[in-house]
Each structure stands twice: as structure tokens, then as C-alpha cells.
CSV table of C-alpha atoms and ligand atoms in Angstrom, one decimal:
chain,number,residue,atom,x,y,z
A,9,MET,CA,-28.7,-15.9,26.1
A,10,SER,CA,-28.1,-15.9,22.3
A,11,GLU,CA,-24.6,-16.0,21.0
A,12,ALA,CA,-25.1,-12.6,19.5
A,13,LYS,CA,-25.8,-11.2,22.9
A,14,THR,CA,-22.8,-12.9,24.6
A,15,GLY,CA,-20.7,-11.5,21.8
A,16,LYS,CA,-19.5,-14.8,20.4
A,17,MET,CA,-18.7,-14.3,16.8
A,18,ARG,CA,-20.0,-16.8,14.3
A,19,ARG,CA,-17.5,-17.2,11.4
A,20,ALA,CA,-17.8,-18.5,7.9
A,21,GLY,CA,-16.5,-17.6,4.5
A,22,VAL,CA,-15.9,-18.4,0.9
A,23,ILE,CA,-12.7,-20.1,-0.4
A,24,GLY,CA,-11.5,-19.6,-3.9
A,25,TRP,CA,-8.7,-18.4,-6.1
A,26,PRO,CA,-9.1,-15.6,-6.9
A,27,VAL,CA,-12.0,-14.7,-4.6
A,28,ALA,CA,-11.7,-11.0,-3.9
A,29,HIS,CA,-14.5,-10.4,-6.5
A,30,SER,CA,-16.9,-12.7,-4.7
A,31,LEU,CA,-20.3,-11.2,-3.8
A,32,SER,CA,-20.9,-13.9,-1.1
A,33,PRO,CA,-19.6,-11.7,1.7
A,34,LEU,CA,-22.1,-9.0,0.8
A,35,ILE,CA,-25.0,-11.5,0.8
A,36,HIS,CA,-24.1,-13.1,4.1
A,37,THR,CA,-23.3,-9.8,5.8
A,38,THR,CA,-26.6,-8.3,4.7
A,39,TRP,CA,-28.5,-11.2,6.2
A,40,ALA,CA,-26.5,-11.2,9.4
A,41,GLU,CA,-27.0,-7.4,9.8
A,42,ARG,CA,-30.8,-7.8,9.3
A,43,GLU,CA,-30.9,-10.3,12.2
A,44,GLY,CA,-28.4,-8.4,14.4
A,45,ILE,CA,-26.1,-11.4,14.5
A,46,ALA,CA,-22.5,-11.1,15.4
A,47,ALA,CA,-21.1,-12.8,12.4
A,48,ARG,CA,-18.1,-12.6,10.1
A,49,TYR,CA,-18.1,-14.0,6.6
A,50,GLU,CA,-14.8,-13.5,4.7
A,51,ALA,CA,-13.3,-14.1,1.3
A,52,ILE,CA,-10.5,-16.6,1.9
A,53,GLU,CA,-8.0,-16.7,-0.9
A,54,THR,CA,-6.5,-20.1,-1.2
A,55,ALA,CA,-4.2,-21.3,-4.0
A,56,PRO,CA,-5.0,-24.4,-6.0
A,57,GLY,CA,-3.5,-27.7,-4.7
A,58,ASP,CA,-5.0,-30.5,-2.6
A,59,GLU,CA,-2.6,-30.1,0.3
A,60,VAL,CA,-2.9,-26.3,0.5
A,61,PHE,CA,-6.7,-26.7,0.5
A,62,ARG,CA,-6.8,-29.4,3.1
A,63,ARG,CA,-4.5,-27.4,5.4
A,64,ARG,CA,-6.6,-24.3,5.0
A,65,ILE,CA,-9.8,-26.2,5.9
A,66,ASN,CA,-8.1,-27.7,9.0
A,67,ASP,CA,-6.9,-24.2,10.1
A,68,LEU,CA,-10.4,-22.8,9.6
A,69,ARG,CA,-11.9,-25.6,11.7
A,70,ALA,CA,-9.3,-25.0,14.4
A,71,GLU,CA,-10.2,-21.3,14.4
A,72,GLY,CA,-13.9,-22.1,15.0
A,73,TYR,CA,-15.3,-21.5,11.6
A,74,ARG,CA,-18.7,-23.2,11.1
A,75,GLY,CA,-18.3,-23.8,7.4
A,76,VAL,CA,-17.4,-22.3,4.1
A,77,ASN,CA,-18.7,-21.9,0.6
A,78,VAL,CA,-16.3,-23.1,-2.1
A,79,THR,CA,-15.8,-21.6,-5.5
A,80,ILE,CA,-13.4,-22.0,-8.5
A,81,PRO,CA,-11.1,-23.9,-8.6
A,82,HIS,CA,-11.8,-25.9,-5.4
A,83,LYS,CA,-15.2,-27.4,-5.9
A,84,GLU,CA,-14.1,-30.9,-6.8
A,85,ARG,CA,-11.4,-30.8,-4.2
A,86,ALA,CA,-14.0,-29.9,-1.5
A,87,LEU,CA,-15.9,-33.0,-2.3
A,88,LYS,CA,-12.7,-35.1,-2.1
A,89,ILE,CA,-11.8,-34.0,1.4
A,90,ALA,CA,-15.2,-34.3,2.9
A,91,ASP,CA,-16.1,-37.1,5.4
A,92,ARG,CA,-19.7,-37.1,4.2
A,93,ALA,CA,-21.5,-35.7,1.1
A,94,SER,CA,-25.1,-35.1,0.0
A,95,LYS,CA,-26.5,-37.2,-2.8
A,96,ALA,CA,-26.4,-34.1,-5.1
A,97,ALA,CA,-22.8,-33.3,-4.4
A,98,ARG,CA,-21.8,-36.9,-5.1
A,99,ALA,CA,-23.7,-37.1,-8.3
A,100,ILE,CA,-22.4,-33.7,-9.5
A,101,GLY,CA,-18.9,-34.5,-8.4
A,102,ALA,CA,-18.4,-31.2,-6.7
A,103,ALA,CA,-19.4,-29.2,-3.6
A,104,ASN,CA,-19.8,-25.5,-3.1
A,105,MET,CA,-20.6,-25.9,0.7
A,106,LEU,CA,-18.5,-27.5,3.5
A,107,THR,CA,-20.1,-27.6,6.9
A,108,PHE,CA,-17.8,-28.3,9.9
A,109,LYS,CA,-19.7,-30.4,12.4
A,110,ASP,CA,-18.0,-32.0,15.4
A,111,ASP,CA,-15.3,-34.1,13.9
A,112,SER,CA,-16.6,-34.2,10.4
A,113,VAL,CA,-16.7,-32.1,7.2
A,114,ILE,CA,-20.0,-32.4,5.3
A,115,ALA,CA,-20.1,-31.5,1.6
A,116,GLU,CA,-23.2,-30.2,-0.2
A,117,ASN,CA,-24.1,-28.5,-3.5
A,118,SER,CA,-26.4,-25.6,-3.1
A,119,ASP,CA,-25.9,-24.4,-6.7
A,120,ALA,CA,-28.1,-27.3,-7.7
A,121,ALA,CA,-30.6,-26.5,-5.1
A,122,ALA,CA,-30.8,-22.9,-6.3
A,123,ILE,CA,-31.6,-23.9,-9.9
A,124,GLU,CA,-34.0,-26.5,-8.7
A,125,SER,CA,-36.0,-23.9,-6.7
A,126,ILE,CA,-36.0,-21.4,-9.6
A,127,VAL,CA,-37.3,-24.0,-12.0
A,128,LEU,CA,-39.9,-25.3,-9.5
A,129,GLU,CA,-41.3,-21.8,-9.1
A,130,LEU,CA,-41.9,-21.3,-12.9
A,131,PRO,CA,-45.6,-21.1,-13.6
A,132,LEU,CA,-45.3,-24.1,-16.0
A,133,ARG,CA,-43.3,-27.3,-15.8
A,134,PRO,CA,-40.7,-27.1,-18.7
A,135,ARG,CA,-40.9,-30.2,-21.0
A,136,THR,CA,-37.8,-29.7,-23.0
A,137,ALA,CA,-34.7,-27.8,-21.7
A,138,LEU,CA,-31.7,-26.7,-23.7
A,139,LEU,CA,-28.7,-26.6,-21.4
A,140,LEU,CA,-25.6,-24.9,-22.8
A,141,GLY,CA,-22.3,-25.9,-21.2
A,142,ALA,CA,-20.7,-28.9,-19.5
A,143,GLY,CA,-18.4,-27.3,-16.9
A,144,GLY,CA,-18.8,-27.3,-13.1
A,145,ALA,CA,-21.9,-25.1,-13.1
A,146,ALA,CA,-23.6,-27.0,-15.9
A,147,ARG,CA,-23.2,-30.3,-14.0
A,148,ALA,CA,-25.1,-28.7,-11.0
A,149,VAL,CA,-27.8,-27.4,-13.4
A,150,LEU,CA,-28.1,-30.8,-15.0
A,151,TRP,CA,-28.6,-32.5,-11.7
A,152,ALA,CA,-31.2,-29.9,-10.7
A,153,LEU,CA,-33.1,-30.5,-13.9
A,154,SER,CA,-33.2,-34.2,-13.3
A,155,SER,CA,-34.7,-34.0,-9.9
A,156,GLY,CA,-38.4,-33.9,-9.2
A,157,LYS,CA,-41.2,-35.9,-10.6
A,158,GLU,CA,-41.7,-34.0,-13.9
A,159,ALA,CA,-38.2,-33.7,-15.1
A,160,PRO,CA,-37.9,-32.2,-18.5
A,161,ARG,CA,-36.1,-33.8,-21.4
A,162,VAL,CA,-32.7,-32.2,-21.5
A,163,LEU,CA,-30.8,-31.3,-24.7
A,164,LEU,CA,-27.2,-30.7,-23.8
A,165,ALA,CA,-24.8,-28.8,-26.0
A,166,ASN,CA,-21.2,-27.9,-25.3
A,167,ARG,CA,-18.4,-26.7,-27.4
A,168,THR,CA,-16.4,-29.8,-26.5
A,169,ARG,CA,-18.8,-32.6,-27.2
A,170,GLY,CA,-16.9,-35.1,-25.2
A,171,ARG,CA,-17.4,-33.1,-22.0
A,172,ALA,CA,-21.1,-33.1,-22.5
A,173,GLU,CA,-21.1,-36.9,-23.1
A,174,GLU,CA,-19.2,-37.3,-19.8
A,175,ILE,CA,-21.8,-35.6,-17.8
A,176,ALA,CA,-25.0,-36.5,-19.7
A,177,ALA,CA,-25.6,-39.5,-17.5
A,178,ILE,CA,-26.4,-37.2,-14.5
A,179,ALA,CA,-29.8,-36.6,-16.1
A,180,ARG,CA,-29.9,-38.9,-19.1
A,181,ALA,CA,-29.5,-35.8,-21.3
A,182,ASP,CA,-29.5,-36.0,-25.1
A,183,VAL,CA,-26.2,-34.6,-26.2
A,184,ILE,CA,-26.3,-32.5,-29.4
A,185,ASP,CA,-23.6,-30.9,-31.3
A,186,TRP,CA,-22.7,-27.3,-30.5
A,187,ALA,CA,-23.2,-26.6,-34.2
A,188,TYR,CA,-26.8,-27.6,-33.9
A,189,ARG,CA,-27.7,-25.6,-30.8
A,190,ASN,CA,-30.0,-23.3,-32.8
A,191,ASP,CA,-32.2,-26.2,-33.9
A,192,ALA,CA,-32.5,-27.2,-30.2
A,193,LEU,CA,-33.3,-23.6,-29.3
A,194,SER,CA,-36.6,-23.7,-31.1
A,195,ALA,CA,-37.6,-27.0,-29.5
A,196,ALA,CA,-36.9,-25.8,-25.9
A,197,ASP,CA,-39.3,-24.2,-23.5
A,198,LEU,CA,-36.4,-23.6,-21.1
A,199,VAL,CA,-33.0,-22.4,-22.1
A,200,ILE,CA,-30.2,-22.2,-19.7
A,201,ASN,CA,-26.8,-20.7,-20.4
A,202,ALA,CA,-24.3,-22.4,-18.1
A,203,THR,CA,-21.2,-21.6,-20.2
A,204,SER,CA,-19.0,-18.6,-19.4
A,205,LEU,CA,-19.9,-17.1,-22.7
A,206,GLY,CA,-21.4,-13.6,-22.4
A,207,MET,CA,-19.4,-12.9,-19.2
A,208,THR,CA,-17.3,-9.8,-19.1
A,209,GLY,CA,-14.0,-10.5,-20.9
A,210,GLN,CA,-15.4,-13.6,-22.6
A,211,PRO,CA,-16.8,-13.9,-26.2
A,212,PRO,CA,-20.6,-13.4,-26.5
A,213,LEU,CA,-23.0,-16.3,-26.5
A,214,ASP,CA,-23.6,-16.7,-30.2
A,215,LEU,CA,-27.2,-18.0,-30.7
A,216,ASP,CA,-29.9,-17.3,-33.3
A,217,TYR,CA,-32.2,-15.6,-30.9
A,218,ASN,CA,-35.0,-15.4,-33.5
A,219,ARG,CA,-35.4,-19.1,-33.0
A,220,LEU,CA,-36.3,-18.8,-29.3
A,221,ASN,CA,-39.5,-20.8,-28.7
A,222,ALA,CA,-42.5,-18.4,-28.2
A,223,GLY,CA,-43.2,-19.9,-24.7
A,224,ALA,CA,-39.7,-20.3,-23.5
A,225,VAL,CA,-38.1,-19.1,-20.2
A,226,ALA,CA,-34.5,-18.1,-20.4
A,227,ILE,CA,-32.0,-18.4,-17.5
A,228,ASP,CA,-28.5,-17.1,-17.7
A,229,ILE,CA,-26.3,-18.0,-14.8
A,230,VAL,CA,-23.7,-15.5,-15.8
A,231,TYR,CA,-24.2,-12.4,-13.6
A,232,SER,CA,-21.4,-10.1,-14.8
A,233,PRO,CA,-22.9,-8.4,-16.8
A,234,LEU,CA,-26.3,-8.9,-15.4
A,235,GLU,CA,-28.2,-8.3,-18.6
A,236,THR,CA,-26.7,-10.7,-21.1
A,237,ALA,CA,-27.6,-11.1,-24.8
A,238,LEU,CA,-29.7,-14.1,-24.0
A,239,LEU,CA,-31.8,-12.3,-21.4
A,240,SER,CA,-32.2,-9.2,-23.5
A,241,ALA,CA,-33.3,-11.2,-26.5
A,242,ALA,CA,-35.8,-13.2,-24.4
A,243,ARG,CA,-37.2,-10.0,-22.8
A,244,ALA,CA,-37.4,-8.3,-26.3
A,245,ARG,CA,-39.7,-11.2,-27.3
A,246,GLY,CA,-41.8,-10.9,-24.2
A,247,LEU,CA,-40.4,-14.0,-22.6
A,248,ARG,CA,-39.5,-14.6,-19.0
A,249,ALA,CA,-35.8,-14.0,-18.3
A,250,ILE,CA,-34.0,-14.9,-15.1
A,251,ASP,CA,-30.5,-13.6,-14.4
A,252,GLY,CA,-27.5,-15.1,-12.7
A,253,LEU,CA,-28.0,-13.1,-9.5
A,254,GLU,CA,-31.1,-15.1,-8.8
A,255,MET,CA,-29.0,-18.3,-8.6
A,256,LEU,CA,-26.3,-16.6,-6.7
A,257,MET,CA,-28.6,-15.3,-4.0
A,258,ARG,CA,-30.4,-18.6,-3.6
A,259,GLN,CA,-27.2,-20.8,-3.5
A,260,ALA,CA,-26.1,-18.7,-0.5
A,261,ALA,CA,-29.1,-19.3,1.6
A,262,PRO,CA,-28.4,-22.9,2.8
A,263,GLY,CA,-24.9,-21.9,4.0
A,264,TYR,CA,-26.2,-18.9,5.9
A,265,LEU,CA,-28.9,-21.0,7.6
A,266,ALA,CA,-26.4,-23.8,8.4
A,267,TRP,CA,-23.7,-21.5,9.9
A,268,LEU,CA,-24.9,-18.1,10.8
A,269,GLY,CA,-28.5,-17.3,11.2
A,270,THR,CA,-32.1,-18.3,10.8
A,271,ARG,CA,-33.5,-16.0,8.1
A,272,ALA,CA,-32.1,-15.8,4.6
A,273,GLU,CA,-34.5,-13.8,2.5
A,274,VAL,CA,-33.8,-13.5,-1.2
A,275,ASP,CA,-35.6,-10.3,-1.8
A,276,ALA,CA,-35.6,-7.0,-3.7
A,277,ASP,CA,-33.4,-5.2,-1.1
A,278,LEU,CA,-30.7,-7.9,-1.3
A,279,ARG,CA,-30.8,-7.8,-5.1
A,280,ALA,CA,-30.5,-4.0,-5.1
A,281,ARG,CA,-27.4,-4.2,-2.9
A,282,LEU,CA,-25.8,-6.8,-5.2
A,283,GLU,CA,-26.7,-4.8,-8.3
A,284,ALA,CA,-25.1,-1.7,-6.8
A,285,ALA,CA,-22.0,-3.6,-6.0
A,286,LEU,CA,-21.8,-4.9,-9.6
A,287,LYS,CA,-22.4,-1.4,-10.9
A,288,ALA,CA,-19.7,0.0,-8.7
A,289,ARG,CA,-17.2,-2.4,-10.2
A,290,GLY,CA,-18.3,-1.5,-13.7
A,291,ALA,CA,-20.0,-4.9,-14.5
B,328,NAP,P1,-16.2,-23.9,-16.3
B,328,NAP,O1,-16.2,-25.2,-15.5
B,328,NAP,O2,-14.9,-23.3,-16.7
B,328,NAP,O3,-17.0,-24.2,-17.7
B,328,NAP,C1,-17.0,-23.2,-18.7
B,328,NAP,C2,-18.0,-23.7,-19.8
B,328,NAP,O4,-18.1,-22.6,-20.8
B,328,NAP,C3,-17.7,-25.0,-20.5
B,328,NAP,O5,-18.9,-25.6,-20.9
B,328,NAP,C4,-16.9,-24.4,-21.7
B,328,NAP,O6,-16.9,-25.3,-22.9
B,328,NAP,C5,-17.8,-23.2,-22.1
B,328,NAP,N1,-17.0,-22.2,-22.9
B,328,NAP,C6,-16.0,-21.5,-22.4
B,328,NAP,N2,-15.5,-20.7,-23.5
B,328,NAP,C7,-16.2,-21.1,-24.6
B,328,NAP,C8,-16.2,-20.6,-25.9
B,328,NAP,N3,-15.4,-19.7,-26.4
B,328,NAP,N4,-17.1,-21.2,-26.8
B,328,NAP,C9,-18.0,-22.1,-26.3
B,328,NAP,N5,-18.1,-22.5,-25.1
B,328,NAP,C10,-17.2,-22.0,-24.2
B,328,NAP,O7,-17.0,-22.8,-15.6
B,328,NAP,P2,-18.2,-22.9,-14.6
B,328,NAP,O8,-17.7,-23.0,-13.2
B,328,NAP,O9,-19.1,-24.0,-15.1
B,328,NAP,O10,-18.9,-21.5,-14.7
B,328,NAP,C11,-19.6,-21.1,-15.9
B,328,NAP,C12,-20.3,-19.7,-15.7
B,328,NAP,O11,-21.3,-19.8,-14.7
B,328,NAP,C13,-19.3,-18.6,-15.3
B,328,NAP,O12,-19.6,-17.5,-15.9
B,328,NAP,C14,-19.6,-18.5,-13.8
B,328,NAP,O13,-19.3,-17.2,-13.3
B,328,NAP,C15,-21.1,-18.8,-13.8
B,328,NAP,N6,-21.6,-19.3,-12.5
B,328,NAP,C16,-22.6,-18.6,-11.9
B,328,NAP,C17,-23.1,-19.0,-10.7
B,328,NAP,C18,-24.3,-18.3,-10.1
B,328,NAP,O14,-24.6,-18.5,-8.9
B,328,NAP,N7,-25.0,-17.4,-10.8
B,328,NAP,C19,-22.6,-20.2,-10.1
B,328,NAP,C20,-21.6,-20.9,-10.7
B,328,NAP,C21,-21.1,-20.4,-11.9
B,328,NAP,P3,-15.8,-26.4,-23.1
B,328,NAP,O15,-16.1,-27.6,-22.2
B,328,NAP,O16,-15.8,-26.6,-24.5
B,328,NAP,O17,-14.5,-25.7,-22.6
């Protein structure tokens, strides 16, 4: 008899600080409801600090949790406490997924897998990518761009050049000065914003959108608001624009499949629910 039928609750969650805003519970609950699985996926607020984090993980394991997603500010910490880690998580230096298996904790990075799948599904293989940002998310994007046989050349621009130089080796990216980002824009057939610019409460992403390459695809990983200046500018020029919800939905799938169920469909219905949730909070 299945665990759902015997009433045994499968448990997982997302750990962050703050985490109440997270859309992950909605994604996982939607999938679990579709499958009729008895599952609980919670937002687990956990203050920064190695010891606090480690204790929280131990408690969750003792309570029978199957795993957790990890978000700001714990992604590096998650990798540190794991017994094993995927190649991607090690290269990126951060994990957004911890799976509790027997006596061990396994770290993975499904942010990278999400971007990799988005890029793989593009009709054309990008040859030159402009990646903006050098924070945690940018590191995952950079790793994703470097995987696969036909990896594009990556131009990497970040306000703090030193941070870009620190991470460039992940994909042998060419670091360019933030001041020259518009020159790189015209050379790129894939543009990815992995900074927090354009996010509600942050300054806008200041780019000369007239210099967008005529065949470019634009990806913004910011999802609040959903329609950023980069995406609007790309759409206005008839270019393909992919928003941050696409990455958010896709990064959730590996955790769901590892901990809760067997079908994690990233589809229009899931997107509509997430868009409604964003709208309800005024994003
Ligand atoms: P982070 O580690 O704090 O990095 C922030 C990045 O933004 C850095 O590159 C930083 O540059 C840049 N930045 C911030 N303020 C700037 C400014 N005024 N001018 C120029 N650059 C500025 O954050 P993160 O974790 O990488 O997240 C970045 C964004 O991605 C957030 O909006 C987050 O919500 C989003 N995200 C989305 C997903 C998804 O699934 N869609 C997943 C993860 C993250 P410096 O290095 O110079 O400070």
C-alpha cells in the first residue's frame, strides 16, 4: 500500500532567513495535491549561523524530513555541512538542496540544473552569453552555461569586478568591466540578468536596451516583479524573453521528485498559481 494510503506524511521544506515570502511551498503543495500525496512542505525560518543551521538540520532529520531546499543566506553553509555533494554544488560552492538519506546528507544545486534545461530548450545554441552578476545565483548560472558540449563563450560583468574575477574560472568566462556592459550587450545572443537589479525595492537594471542583439534571448532570474525592464525591452524588439518564474519552477522539481512524489510538471497551471500569488502580494 502506498504511503499516501497508509496516511504516512512525507515532509520537506525550505530553509531561509527570511523565508515567509518563498513560493516553494506553493509549488510543492500544488504537485503533491495533483498526485494525491500526503505531504507537507513548509517554510522553515532559520537564523544565520553555522551552529544554528546545523542544529536545525539535525532536528529536521530526527523529525523524519526527507530533505530541504535551502535559500539565502544558507546556501554555502548547506554545502559545508553535507557529507556528499554533487559536482555542480562543489564547483558552484553552494547548494540549494539537501537530501537526508540514511546516515548522510547529500547536497545538490538545482538552480544550475534549472538554467541548464532552459538554455538547452532554446531553439538555437547560444554562442556568446552576457551574464550580469557574480553573486550566488550567478555562480549557478555560470556553471550551467559551462556544461554541455556546445558551451557558449561567456562575458561576465559585475559591479564589483573582483567578485566576477573570483568566479570566472567556473566557466572560463571573460570578465568585462561593468562600465562596458552595453558593448557586450550587442555581441551577445543570450543575456542573463543574475543581479538583484530590477527586483522590487532595488534600483533598475540600467542597460542600453537599444543595443540588444537582433537575435538575442533574454533571461531574467528576478521574479518579483515578473516583467522586468530587460524582459519588456526584449519583447518590444520581438525577442524571446524568459522570466524568473521559469527558473524557480524548474529548480523545485528535483527536490519534489527526491522527497515527495513522482510527477513534477512545470506547466501553465502551476505558472498561473504562482503569478496569482505574486499578484496578491503586489509584486
Ligand atoms: P547576491 O548573492 O546578493 O548577488 C547580488 C548581485 O547583484 C551581485 O552580483 C551584486 O553585485 C549585484 N548588485 C546588487 N546591487 C547592485 C547595484 N546597485 N548595482 C549593480 N549590481 C548590483 O544575490 P543572489 O542570491 O545571487 O540573487 C540575485 C537575484 O536572483 C535576486 O533577485 C534573487 O531573488 C534572484 N534569484 C532567482 C532565482 C530563481 O529561481 N528565479 C534563484 C536564485 C536567485 P556586487 O557583487 O557588486 O555586489
